[in-house]
Tab-separated table of C-alpha atoms and ligand atoms in Angstrom:
chain	number	residue	atom	x	y	z
A	1	MET	CA	6.808	22.135	-28.917
A	2	PRO	CA	7.008	18.372	-29.736
A	3	PRO	CA	7.499	15.778	-26.955
A	4	ALA	CA	11.086	15.188	-25.822
A	5	GLU	CA	12.768	11.827	-26.528
A	6	PRO	CA	12.634	9.648	-23.382
A	7	THR	CA	15.989	9.801	-21.639
A	8	LEU	CA	14.948	8.218	-18.350
A	9	ILE	CA	15.754	4.576	-19.059
A	10	ASP	CA	16.383	2.062	-16.286
A	11	ARG	CA	18.710	-0.975	-16.061
A	12	PHE	CA	16.012	-3.158	-17.577
A	13	GLN	CA	15.615	-0.870	-20.601
A	14	ARG	CA	12.231	0.376	-19.413
A	15	ARG	CA	11.521	3.910	-20.622
A	16	ILE	CA	9.871	6.295	-18.199
A	17	THR	CA	7.116	8.257	-19.881
A	18	TYR	CA	4.604	8.532	-17.030
A	19	LEU	CA	4.788	10.433	-13.740
A	20	ARG	CA	2.499	10.292	-10.730
A	21	LEU	CA	3.003	13.465	-8.804
A	22	SER	CA	1.509	13.750	-5.343
A	23	VAL	CA	0.572	17.267	-4.297
A	24	THR	CA	-0.405	16.485	-0.705
A	25	ASP	CA	-0.571	13.558	1.715
A	26	ARG	CA	-3.719	15.032	3.300
A	27	CYS	CA	-7.194	13.719	2.701
A	28	ASP	CA	-10.753	14.404	3.768
A	29	LEU	CA	-11.574	10.666	3.781
A	30	ARG	CA	-10.020	7.730	5.642
A	31	CYS	CA	-10.557	4.741	3.354
A	32	ALA	CA	-10.080	1.604	5.417
A	33	TYR	CA	-7.578	0.051	2.986
A	34	CYS	CA	-5.556	3.266	2.571
A	35	MET	CA	-4.916	4.767	5.991
A	36	PRO	CA	-5.850	4.414	9.659
A	37	ARG	CA	-8.616	6.656	11.060
A	38	GLU	CA	-6.090	8.422	13.304
A	39	MET	CA	-3.678	9.108	10.431
A	40	VAL	CA	-1.114	11.815	11.220
A	41	PHE	CA	-0.341	14.061	8.262
A	42	LEU	CA	2.986	15.694	7.468
A	43	PRO	CA	3.687	19.269	8.530
A	44	ARG	CA	2.836	21.615	5.636
A	45	LYS	CA	6.368	23.028	5.619
A	46	ASP	CA	7.690	19.627	4.500
A	47	LEU	CA	5.664	19.662	1.294
A	48	LEU	CA	7.064	20.879	-1.994
A	49	THR	CA	5.957	24.388	-2.828
A	50	LEU	CA	3.866	24.999	-5.895
A	51	ASP	CA	6.917	26.360	-7.675
A	52	GLU	CA	8.954	23.257	-6.787
A	53	LEU	CA	6.195	20.947	-8.006
A	54	HIS	CA	6.085	22.887	-11.260
A	55	ARG	CA	9.876	22.833	-11.700
A	56	LEU	CA	9.943	19.095	-11.077
A	57	ALA	CA	7.152	18.416	-13.527
A	58	LEU	CA	8.974	20.446	-16.199
A	59	ALA	CA	12.200	18.516	-15.544
A	60	PHE	CA	10.323	15.264	-16.184
A	61	ILE	CA	8.655	16.663	-19.300
A	62	ASP	CA	12.098	17.678	-20.625
A	63	ARG	CA	13.195	14.062	-20.156
A	64	GLY	CA	10.392	12.570	-22.192
A	65	VAL	CA	7.543	12.138	-19.704
A	66	ARG	CA	4.333	12.294	-21.781
A	67	ALA	CA	1.661	11.853	-19.122
A	68	ILE	CA	1.377	13.323	-15.653
A	69	ARG	CA	-1.194	12.250	-13.107
A	70	LEU	CA	-1.688	14.467	-10.061
A	71	THR	CA	-2.592	12.522	-6.983
A	72	GLY	CA	-2.208	12.420	-3.214
A	73	GLY	CA	-3.682	12.118	-0.572
A	74	GLU	CA	-6.569	13.978	-2.079
A	75	PRO	CA	-5.151	16.368	-4.697
A	76	LEU	CA	-8.197	18.653	-4.671
A	77	VAL	CA	-7.795	19.504	-0.965
A	78	ARG	CA	-4.546	21.354	-1.702
A	79	ARG	CA	-5.554	25.008	-1.915
A	80	ASP	CA	-3.273	26.063	-4.777
A	81	VAL	CA	-3.601	22.870	-6.828
A	82	MET	CA	-5.538	24.570	-9.641
A	83	ASP	CA	-2.563	26.892	-10.281
A	84	LEU	CA	-0.424	23.809	-10.926
A	85	VAL	CA	-3.113	22.247	-13.120
A	86	THR	CA	-3.323	25.454	-15.139
A	87	ALA	CA	0.462	25.710	-15.536
A	88	LEU	CA	0.858	22.070	-16.606
A	89	GLY	CA	-2.287	22.124	-18.726
A	90	ARG	CA	-0.467	24.490	-21.145
A	91	HIS	CA	1.738	21.544	-22.194
A	92	VAL	CA	-1.161	19.243	-23.093
A	93	GLY	CA	-1.221	18.550	-26.805
A	94	GLN	CA	2.416	19.605	-27.033
A	95	GLN	CA	5.030	17.775	-24.915
A	96	LEU	CA	2.308	16.162	-22.800
A	97	ASP	CA	-0.233	13.721	-24.216
A	98	GLU	CA	-2.276	14.100	-21.083
A	99	LEU	CA	-2.622	15.614	-17.664
A	100	THR	CA	-4.929	13.649	-15.404
A	101	LEU	CA	-5.963	13.436	-11.804
A	102	THR	CA	-6.944	10.718	-9.372
A	103	THR	CA	-9.475	12.026	-6.903
A	104	ASN	CA	-11.977	10.803	-4.358
A	105	GLY	CA	-14.464	13.164	-5.998
A	106	THR	CA	-15.636	15.012	-2.879
A	107	HIS	CA	-14.467	18.383	-4.298
A	108	LEU	CA	-15.000	17.615	-7.950
A	109	ALA	CA	-18.351	19.406	-8.239
A	110	ASP	CA	-16.574	22.748	-7.576
A	111	LYS	CA	-13.519	22.043	-9.668
A	112	ALA	CA	-14.720	20.118	-12.725
A	113	ASP	CA	-15.209	23.138	-15.017
A	114	ALA	CA	-11.835	24.625	-14.105
A	115	LEU	CA	-10.109	21.282	-14.652
A	116	ALA	CA	-11.654	20.941	-18.094
A	117	SER	CA	-10.739	24.546	-19.025
A	118	ALA	CA	-7.144	23.915	-17.932
A	119	GLY	CA	-6.722	21.016	-20.357
A	120	VAL	CA	-7.617	17.980	-18.253
A	121	ARG	CA	-9.673	15.564	-20.352
A	122	ARG	CA	-9.997	12.614	-18.003
A	123	VAL	CA	-10.213	11.991	-14.270
A	124	ASN	CA	-10.113	8.791	-12.253
A	125	VAL	CA	-12.558	8.853	-9.390
A	126	SER	CA	-12.201	6.325	-6.596
A	127	LEU	CA	-15.527	4.888	-5.540
A	128	ASP	CA	-15.984	1.499	-3.906
A	129	THR	CA	-19.706	1.336	-3.208
A	130	LEU	CA	-23.030	3.000	-4.014
A	131	ASP	CA	-24.426	2.178	-0.604
A	132	ARG	CA	-24.392	5.271	1.584
A	133	VAL	CA	-24.073	3.391	4.874
A	134	ARG	CA	-21.283	1.204	3.533
A	135	PHE	CA	-19.527	4.247	2.000
A	136	THR	CA	-19.607	6.022	5.352
A	137	GLU	CA	-18.301	2.947	7.143
A	138	LEU	CA	-15.507	2.447	4.588
A	139	THR	CA	-14.338	6.071	4.338
A	140	GLY	CA	-15.278	7.452	7.763
A	141	ALA	CA	-17.355	10.244	6.159
A	142	ASP	CA	-20.935	10.545	4.937
A	143	ARG	CA	-19.879	12.018	1.561
A	144	LEU	CA	-21.309	9.641	-1.051
A	145	GLY	CA	-23.699	12.372	-2.257
A	146	ALA	CA	-20.795	14.805	-2.798
A	147	VAL	CA	-18.880	12.179	-4.780
A	148	LEU	CA	-21.866	11.404	-7.003
A	149	ASP	CA	-22.429	15.150	-7.560
A	150	GLY	CA	-18.741	15.450	-8.426
A	151	ILE	CA	-18.935	12.674	-10.988
A	152	ALA	CA	-22.023	14.256	-12.569
A	153	ALA	CA	-20.298	17.667	-12.695
A	154	ALA	CA	-17.212	16.129	-14.302
A	155	ARG	CA	-19.346	14.479	-16.955
A	156	ASP	CA	-21.227	17.730	-17.591
A	157	ALA	CA	-17.884	19.533	-17.969
A	158	GLY	CA	-16.948	17.066	-20.715
A	159	LEU	CA	-14.413	15.103	-18.672
A	160	GLU	CA	-14.115	11.364	-19.201
A	161	VAL	CA	-14.629	9.688	-15.817
A	162	LYS	CA	-13.108	6.341	-15.007
A	163	LEU	CA	-13.932	4.679	-11.701
A	164	ASN	CA	-11.232	3.071	-9.552
A	165	VAL	CA	-12.656	0.386	-7.296
A	166	VAL	CA	-10.523	-1.405	-4.713
A	167	ALA	CA	-11.697	-5.012	-4.514
A	168	LEU	CA	-12.389	-5.915	-0.909
A	169	ARG	CA	-13.041	-9.393	0.448
A	170	ASP	CA	-16.080	-8.300	2.454
A	171	GLU	CA	-17.830	-6.448	-0.390
A	172	SER	CA	-20.929	-8.343	-1.517
A	173	SER	CA	-21.103	-9.573	-5.114
A	174	GLU	CA	-24.415	-7.686	-5.470
A	175	GLY	CA	-22.710	-4.466	-4.306
A	176	ARG	CA	-19.927	-4.899	-6.837
A	177	ARG	CA	-22.334	-5.666	-9.679
A	178	GLU	CA	-24.579	-2.734	-8.762
A	179	LEU	CA	-21.599	-0.357	-8.912
A	180	ILE	CA	-20.375	-1.699	-12.265
A	181	GLU	CA	-23.874	-1.603	-13.758
A	182	TRP	CA	-24.369	1.980	-12.565
A	183	ALA	CA	-20.993	3.085	-13.911
A	184	HIS	CA	-21.505	1.491	-17.315
A	185	GLY	CA	-25.046	2.878	-17.472
A	186	HIS	CA	-23.526	6.368	-17.064
A	187	GLY	CA	-20.760	5.737	-19.612
A	188	HIS	CA	-17.880	5.290	-17.131
A	189	SER	CA	-15.396	2.458	-17.405
A	190	VAL	CA	-14.420	0.697	-14.193
A	191	THR	CA	-11.036	-0.556	-13.018
A	192	LEU	CA	-10.835	-3.017	-10.148
A	193	ILE	CA	-7.635	-2.935	-8.090
A	194	GLU	CA	-6.235	-5.559	-5.738
A	195	VAL	CA	-5.501	-4.317	-2.217
A	196	MET	CA	-1.776	-3.755	-1.715
A	197	PRO	CA	-0.090	-4.075	1.687
A	198	MET	CA	1.109	-0.476	2.048
A	199	GLY	CA	1.358	0.797	5.607
A	200	GLU	CA	-0.643	-0.378	8.589
A	201	VAL	CA	-4.411	-0.053	8.636
A	202	ALA	CA	-6.940	-1.267	11.192
A	203	ALA	CA	-7.714	-4.544	9.413
A	204	GLY	CA	-5.316	-7.337	8.481
A	205	ARG	CA	-4.505	-7.192	4.773
A	206	ALA	CA	-5.305	-10.877	4.349
A	207	ASP	CA	-8.862	-10.105	5.543
A	208	GLN	CA	-9.207	-7.270	2.995
A	209	PHE	CA	-7.519	-8.962	0.046
A	210	VAL	CA	-9.394	-10.856	-2.631
A	211	PRO	CA	-7.586	-11.938	-5.821
A	212	LEU	CA	-9.193	-10.489	-8.927
A	213	THR	CA	-9.252	-13.922	-10.557
A	214	GLU	CA	-11.864	-14.759	-7.913
A	215	VAL	CA	-13.823	-11.544	-8.528
A	216	ARG	CA	-13.825	-12.208	-12.269
A	217	ARG	CA	-15.177	-15.713	-11.723
A	218	GLU	CA	-17.857	-14.244	-9.465
A	219	LEU	CA	-18.858	-11.705	-12.180
A	220	GLU	CA	-18.894	-14.489	-14.781
A	221	THR	CA	-21.606	-16.339	-12.882
A	222	ARG	CA	-23.989	-13.541	-14.016
A	223	TRP	CA	-22.333	-11.809	-16.957
A	224	THR	CA	-20.468	-12.683	-20.155
A	225	LEU	CA	-16.919	-11.339	-20.026
A	226	THR	CA	-14.668	-11.378	-23.079
A	227	PRO	CA	-11.037	-10.216	-23.123
A	228	SER	CA	-10.566	-6.810	-24.741
A	229	THR	CA	-7.509	-5.654	-26.695
A	230	HIS	CA	-7.943	-2.174	-25.179
A	231	ARG	CA	-4.697	-0.919	-23.557
A	232	THR	CA	-3.855	2.361	-21.869
A	233	GLY	CA	-0.118	1.812	-21.413
A	234	GLY	CA	-0.720	1.029	-17.722
A	235	PRO	CA	-0.932	-2.279	-15.866
A	236	ALA	CA	-4.690	-2.873	-16.307
A	237	ARG	CA	-5.978	-5.694	-18.484
A	238	TYR	CA	-9.469	-5.162	-19.846
A	239	TRP	CA	-12.572	-7.229	-20.415
A	240	HIS	CA	-15.857	-6.363	-22.066
A	241	ILE	CA	-19.141	-7.167	-20.326
A	242	ALA	CA	-21.849	-8.072	-22.860
A	243	GLU	CA	-24.797	-7.401	-20.537
A	244	THR	CA	-23.726	-3.887	-19.476
A	245	GLY	CA	-22.014	-2.961	-22.749
A	246	GLY	CA	-19.062	-1.534	-20.779
A	247	ARG	CA	-15.419	-2.217	-20.098
A	248	ILE	CA	-13.797	-3.430	-16.921
A	249	GLY	CA	-10.083	-3.279	-16.093
A	250	PHE	CA	-8.243	-5.513	-13.652
A	251	ILE	CA	-5.077	-4.344	-11.885
A	252	THR	CA	-3.462	-7.390	-10.319
A	253	PRO	CA	-0.191	-6.514	-8.561
A	254	LEU	CA	-0.504	-9.521	-6.272
A	255	SER	CA	-2.014	-12.230	-8.425
A	256	ASP	CA	-0.395	-11.477	-11.804
A	257	ASN	CA	2.811	-9.418	-11.892
A	258	PHE	CA	3.052	-6.739	-14.582
A	259	CYS	CA	6.345	-5.034	-13.672
A	260	ALA	CA	8.128	-5.886	-16.943
A	261	GLY	CA	6.116	-3.186	-18.725
A	262	CYS	CA	6.499	-0.509	-16.027
A	263	ASN	CA	6.927	2.978	-17.498
A	264	ARG	CA	6.322	5.057	-14.379
A	265	LEU	CA	7.806	6.904	-11.453
A	266	ARG	CA	6.140	8.350	-8.395
A	267	VAL	CA	7.052	11.496	-6.510
A	268	THR	CA	5.580	12.172	-3.082
A	269	ALA	CA	4.375	15.566	-1.905
A	270	THR	CA	7.692	15.969	-0.028
A	271	GLY	CA	9.681	15.279	-3.183
A	272	GLN	CA	10.718	11.689	-2.473
A	273	LEU	CA	10.960	9.842	-5.756
A	274	HIS	CA	9.892	6.215	-5.422
A	275	PRO	CA	10.931	4.290	-8.508
A	276	CYS	CA	8.647	1.413	-7.455
A	277	LEU	CA	5.286	1.619	-5.699
A	278	GLY	CA	6.009	-1.618	-3.837
A	279	GLY	CA	9.663	-0.954	-3.012
A	280	THR	CA	11.530	0.975	-0.336
A	281	GLU	CA	13.947	2.624	-2.783
A	282	ALA	CA	13.826	6.437	-2.737
A	283	VAL	CA	15.683	9.445	-4.051
A	284	ASP	CA	15.312	12.832	-2.390
A	285	LEU	CA	14.401	15.298	-5.140
A	286	ARG	CA	13.502	18.012	-2.630
A	287	ALA	CA	17.103	17.979	-1.371
A	288	ALA	CA	18.306	18.178	-4.980
A	289	LEU	CA	15.944	21.091	-5.705
A	290	ARG	CA	16.996	22.972	-2.568
A	291	SER	CA	20.716	22.150	-2.751
A	292	GLY	CA	21.636	25.137	-4.863
A	293	GLY	CA	23.080	22.623	-7.326
A	294	GLY	CA	20.487	23.601	-9.946
A	295	ASP	CA	19.721	21.325	-12.888
A	296	GLN	CA	22.867	19.271	-12.344
A	297	ALA	CA	21.776	18.164	-8.850
A	298	LEU	CA	18.376	17.135	-10.180
A	299	ALA	CA	19.883	15.361	-13.192
A	300	SER	CA	22.164	13.352	-10.948
A	301	ALA	CA	19.255	12.426	-8.593
A	302	LEU	CA	17.245	11.192	-11.582
A	303	GLU	CA	20.193	9.130	-12.819
A	304	THR	CA	20.349	7.488	-9.397
A	305	ALA	CA	16.626	6.714	-9.615
A	306	MET	CA	17.194	4.931	-12.930
A	307	ARG	CA	19.990	2.859	-11.378
A	308	ILE	CA	17.935	1.749	-8.367
A	309	LYS	CA	14.533	1.123	-9.965
A	310	PRO	CA	13.981	-2.536	-9.049
A	311	GLU	CA	12.991	-5.173	-11.555
A	312	ARG	CA	9.750	-5.881	-9.747
A	313	HIS	CA	7.792	-5.157	-6.601
A	314	ARG	CA	7.864	-7.486	-3.606
A	315	PHE	CA	4.243	-7.254	-2.477
A	316	ALA	CA	2.886	-10.388	-0.828
A	317	ILE	CA	-0.213	-11.139	1.224
A	318	SER	CA	-1.173	-14.386	2.872
A	319	GLN	CA	-2.834	-15.280	6.169
A	320	GLY	CA	-0.539	-14.076	8.940
A	321	PHE	CA	2.041	-12.624	6.512
A	322	GLU	CA	2.262	-9.480	4.454
A	323	SER	CA	5.141	-7.777	2.723
A	324	GLY	CA	5.117	-4.262	1.371
A	325	PRO	CA	6.523	-0.835	2.175
A	326	ALA	CA	5.687	0.761	5.546
A	327	ARG	CA	4.486	3.983	3.917
A	328	HIS	CA	0.787	4.323	3.147
A	329	MET	CA	-0.562	4.687	-0.394
A	330	SER	CA	-1.698	8.225	0.479
A	331	VAL	CA	1.920	9.161	1.264
A	332	THR	CA	3.348	7.533	-1.844
A	333	GLY	CA	0.787	8.965	-4.237
A	334	GLY	CA	-1.411	6.178	-5.578
B	1	SAM	N1	-7.455	10.432	-2.876
B	1	SAM	C1	-7.442	10.089	-4.249
B	1	SAM	C2	-8.316	8.904	-4.535
B	1	SAM	O1	-8.727	8.232	-3.586
B	1	SAM	O2	-8.585	8.646	-5.694
B	1	SAM	C3	-6.072	9.861	-4.820
B	1	SAM	C4	-5.074	9.125	-3.960
B	1	SAM	S1	-5.470	7.442	-3.604
B	1	SAM	C5	-4.136	6.980	-2.559
B	1	SAM	C6	-5.143	6.675	-5.171
B	1	SAM	C7	-5.732	5.319	-5.383
B	1	SAM	O3	-5.111	4.389	-4.518
B	1	SAM	C8	-7.219	5.216	-5.113
B	1	SAM	O4	-7.859	4.681	-6.244
B	1	SAM	C9	-7.318	4.276	-3.946
B	1	SAM	O5	-8.485	3.530	-4.009
B	1	SAM	C10	-6.076	3.442	-4.113
B	1	SAM	N2	-5.562	2.814	-2.889
B	1	SAM	C11	-5.324	3.376	-1.694
B	1	SAM	N3	-4.783	2.492	-0.840
B	1	SAM	C12	-4.683	1.321	-1.507
B	1	SAM	C13	-4.186	0.029	-1.183
B	1	SAM	N4	-3.676	-0.240	0.022
B	1	SAM	N5	-4.230	-0.938	-2.127
B	1	SAM	C14	-4.726	-0.665	-3.368
B	1	SAM	N6	-5.191	0.540	-3.741
B	1	SAM	C15	-5.179	1.528	-2.819
B	2	SF4	FE1	-8.045	9.525	0.828
B	2	SF4	FE2	-7.758	8.448	-1.578
B	2	SF4	FE3	-6.670	7.294	0.571
B	2	SF4	FE4	-9.287	7.278	0.314
B	2	SF4	S1	-7.828	6.286	-1.065
B	2	SF4	S2	-8.157	7.809	2.192
B	2	SF4	S3	-9.669	9.176	-0.657
B	2	SF4	S4	-6.114	9.221	-0.271
């Protein structure tokens, strides 16, 4: 079946063709920029069932969504996640251009073959350091080895692996370069992401945040970076590094706003649709699904989402001041 014409169009004429669907808020790591160590997770009964997740995904596909990214929390800790991947994977190459996953990689070694067989071609793995001590300090778990095994398994299964790296003020320039060099040496592109002030964490956001303009300048003291025309339809802007032969993306929500080109929606594991990652707007799709109102209730909830999608996010970080939603990234589905 060919892709459906996009019918989710907001007040600013932005067409929604991309969905981030969170399958759980739970995680086996506690990354310092994402959640506090004592994070309290939602009761399981509040989460959408597998059938509800599937129904929602199909409703978005019917309205012209061409790419779905499963996320969380850590999507691979949800026990039945592979059933969803298998069900949605059947649409890849038809209504869906791609089905992808953002994962911390700790369970990837077990799941890589099944993901590839189900139709996933690409995964984003979040990895901020290659230093085992630093990894353990940053995530609260000594799992660097599992992540590296996961990345190797994904590559062996034929999956393209892209690394997501959150740029942190206290990361050393050597550490950052080592990670980029390693990734490019193994054929993985790297995307650096600015820290966003989402929910409270132990550190102040101003202490974590470093603008990517500064990181790029730091990389340019050693390497030759040239702008690349490569685009993925997302917010990243890419550069090529001559010395490593690889590509690096920069996602700059704070230092360089990209909202005008936004084509995405996010749905949490409890079915809250957030039309903007950095906003407080929400529409309760779980209520619509469970209302007995069938497709009409869902259609009307999605129309509301299109009416309230804001023009741009309101993230801000400066010393002593931060502005962003109270919910953590792991709850929203990053
Ligand atoms: N657990 C999976 C993972 O880590 O890849 C998927 C969910 S995680 C919330 C999605 C992405 O959000 C990761 O790349 C993570 O590094 C990023 N992230 C989490 N909190 C963030 C924050 N406050 N600012 C910027 N990126 C953040
Ligand atoms: Fe877990 Fe991903 Fe958040 Fe890290 S960034 S704590 S892996 S959800």
